[in-house]
Short mmCIF file of N, CA and C in Angstrom, two decimals:
data_model
loop_
_atom_site.label_atom_id
_atom_site.label_comp_id
_atom_site.label_asym_id
_atom_site.label_seq_id
_atom_site.Cartn_x
_atom_site.Cartn_y
_atom_site.Cartn_z
N UNK A 1 16.15 -7.73 -18.31
CA UNK A 1 16.47 -6.58 -17.07
C UNK A 1 17.68 -6.74 -16.68
N UNK A 2 18.23 -5.46 -16.02
CA UNK A 2 19.32 -5.78 -15.22
C UNK A 2 19.13 -5.86 -13.83
N UNK A 3 19.95 -6.28 -12.75
CA UNK A 3 19.61 -6.69 -11.46
C UNK A 3 18.90 -5.17 -10.72
N UNK A 4 19.64 -4.16 -11.32
CA UNK A 4 19.05 -2.99 -10.57
C UNK A 4 17.69 -2.62 -10.86
N UNK A 5 17.39 -2.99 -12.32
CA UNK A 5 16.05 -2.57 -12.88
C UNK A 5 14.83 -3.95 -12.09
N UNK A 6 15.29 -4.64 -11.56
CA UNK A 6 14.41 -5.84 -10.71
C UNK A 6 14.15 -4.98 -9.21
N UNK A 7 15.40 -4.63 -8.78
CA UNK A 7 15.31 -4.08 -6.99
C UNK A 7 14.19 -2.71 -7.17
N UNK A 8 14.42 -2.16 -8.18
CA UNK A 8 13.90 -0.85 -8.42
C UNK A 8 12.29 -1.14 -8.68
N UNK A 9 11.93 -2.24 -9.32
CA UNK A 9 10.44 -2.36 -9.45
C UNK A 9 10.17 -3.30 -8.48
N UNK A 10 10.76 -4.01 -7.18
CA UNK A 10 10.28 -4.54 -6.49
C UNK A 10 9.70 -3.32 -5.51
N UNK A 11 10.71 -2.51 -5.48
CA UNK A 11 10.78 -1.20 -4.27
C UNK A 11 9.40 -0.78 -4.79
N UNK A 12 9.11 -0.49 -6.09
CA UNK A 12 7.97 0.56 -6.26
C UNK A 12 6.89 -0.36 -5.91
N UNK A 13 6.76 -1.56 -6.22
CA UNK A 13 5.54 -2.48 -5.84
C UNK A 13 5.49 -2.64 -4.52
N UNK A 14 6.45 -2.56 -3.94
CA UNK A 14 6.31 -2.75 -2.20
C UNK A 14 5.92 -1.34 -1.77
N UNK A 15 6.15 -0.40 -2.20
CA UNK A 15 5.47 0.65 -1.89
C UNK A 15 4.21 0.94 -2.29
N UNK A 16 3.68 0.53 -3.04
CA UNK A 16 2.37 0.46 -3.75
C UNK A 16 1.57 -0.50 -2.66
N UNK A 17 2.07 -1.45 -2.58
CA UNK A 17 1.23 -2.31 -1.54
C UNK A 17 0.83 -1.51 -0.24
N UNK A 18 2.57 -0.99 0.11
CA UNK A 18 2.28 -0.25 1.71
C UNK A 18 0.98 0.94 1.78
N UNK A 19 1.02 1.48 0.47
CA UNK A 19 0.12 2.79 0.59
C UNK A 19 -1.54 2.09 0.24
N UNK A 20 -1.35 1.00 -0.49
CA UNK A 20 -2.83 0.42 -0.22
C UNK A 20 -3.27 -0.37 1.12
N UNK A 21 -2.72 -0.61 1.75
CA UNK A 21 -2.83 -1.38 3.22
C UNK A 21 -3.16 -0.17 4.09
N UNK A 22 -2.45 0.97 4.02
CA UNK A 22 -2.38 1.98 4.69
C UNK A 22 -3.90 3.04 4.56
N UNK A 23 -4.19 3.22 3.55
CA UNK A 23 -5.64 3.69 2.89
C UNK A 23 -6.29 2.49 3.27
N UNK A 24 -6.48 1.47 3.27
CA UNK A 24 -7.53 0.26 3.25
C UNK A 24 -7.75 0.58 4.67
N UNK A 25 -6.89 0.94 5.73
CA UNK A 25 -6.95 0.84 6.96
C UNK A 25 -7.40 1.72 7.46
N UNK A 26 -7.28 3.13 7.19
CA UNK A 26 -8.04 4.20 7.15
C UNK A 26 -9.47 4.32 7.10
N UNK A 27 -9.89 3.66 5.58
CA UNK A 27 -11.10 3.83 5.15
C UNK A 27 -11.83 2.99 6.51
N UNK A 28 -11.05 1.58 7.02
CA UNK A 28 -11.70 0.61 7.87
C UNK A 28 -12.41 1.69 9.36
N UNK A 29 -11.31 2.44 9.65
CA UNK A 29 -11.38 3.17 10.63
C UNK A 29 -12.62 4.09 10.60
N UNK A 30 -12.73 5.09 9.34
CA UNK A 30 -13.69 5.71 8.96
C UNK A 30 -15.16 4.91 9.18
N UNK A 31 -14.76 3.88 8.43
CA UNK A 31 -16.16 3.04 8.24
C UNK A 31 -16.70 2.80 9.31
N UNK A 32 -15.98 2.16 10.57
CA UNK A 32 -16.68 1.74 11.68
C UNK A 32 -17.20 2.93 12.42
N UNK A 33 -16.19 4.04 12.22
CA UNK A 33 -16.85 5.39 13.03
C UNK A 33 -18.06 5.75 12.54
N UNK A 34 -18.23 5.62 11.36
CA UNK A 34 -19.75 6.24 10.73
C UNK A 34 -20.87 4.94 11.15
N UNK A 35 -20.44 3.84 11.60
CA UNK A 35 -21.47 3.03 12.21
C UNK A 35 -21.85 2.92 13.56
N UNK A 36 -20.92 3.28 14.24
CA UNK A 36 -20.97 3.81 15.47
C UNK A 36 -21.59 5.19 15.63
#
């Protein structure tokens, strides 16, 4: 793999992790709202 390929792969992985964290936070907020 070339260096550029590694950079692109890391960026894609980072974006995926960020999306997962954001969606998890939204679900957590909705969950607490339902409990209350």
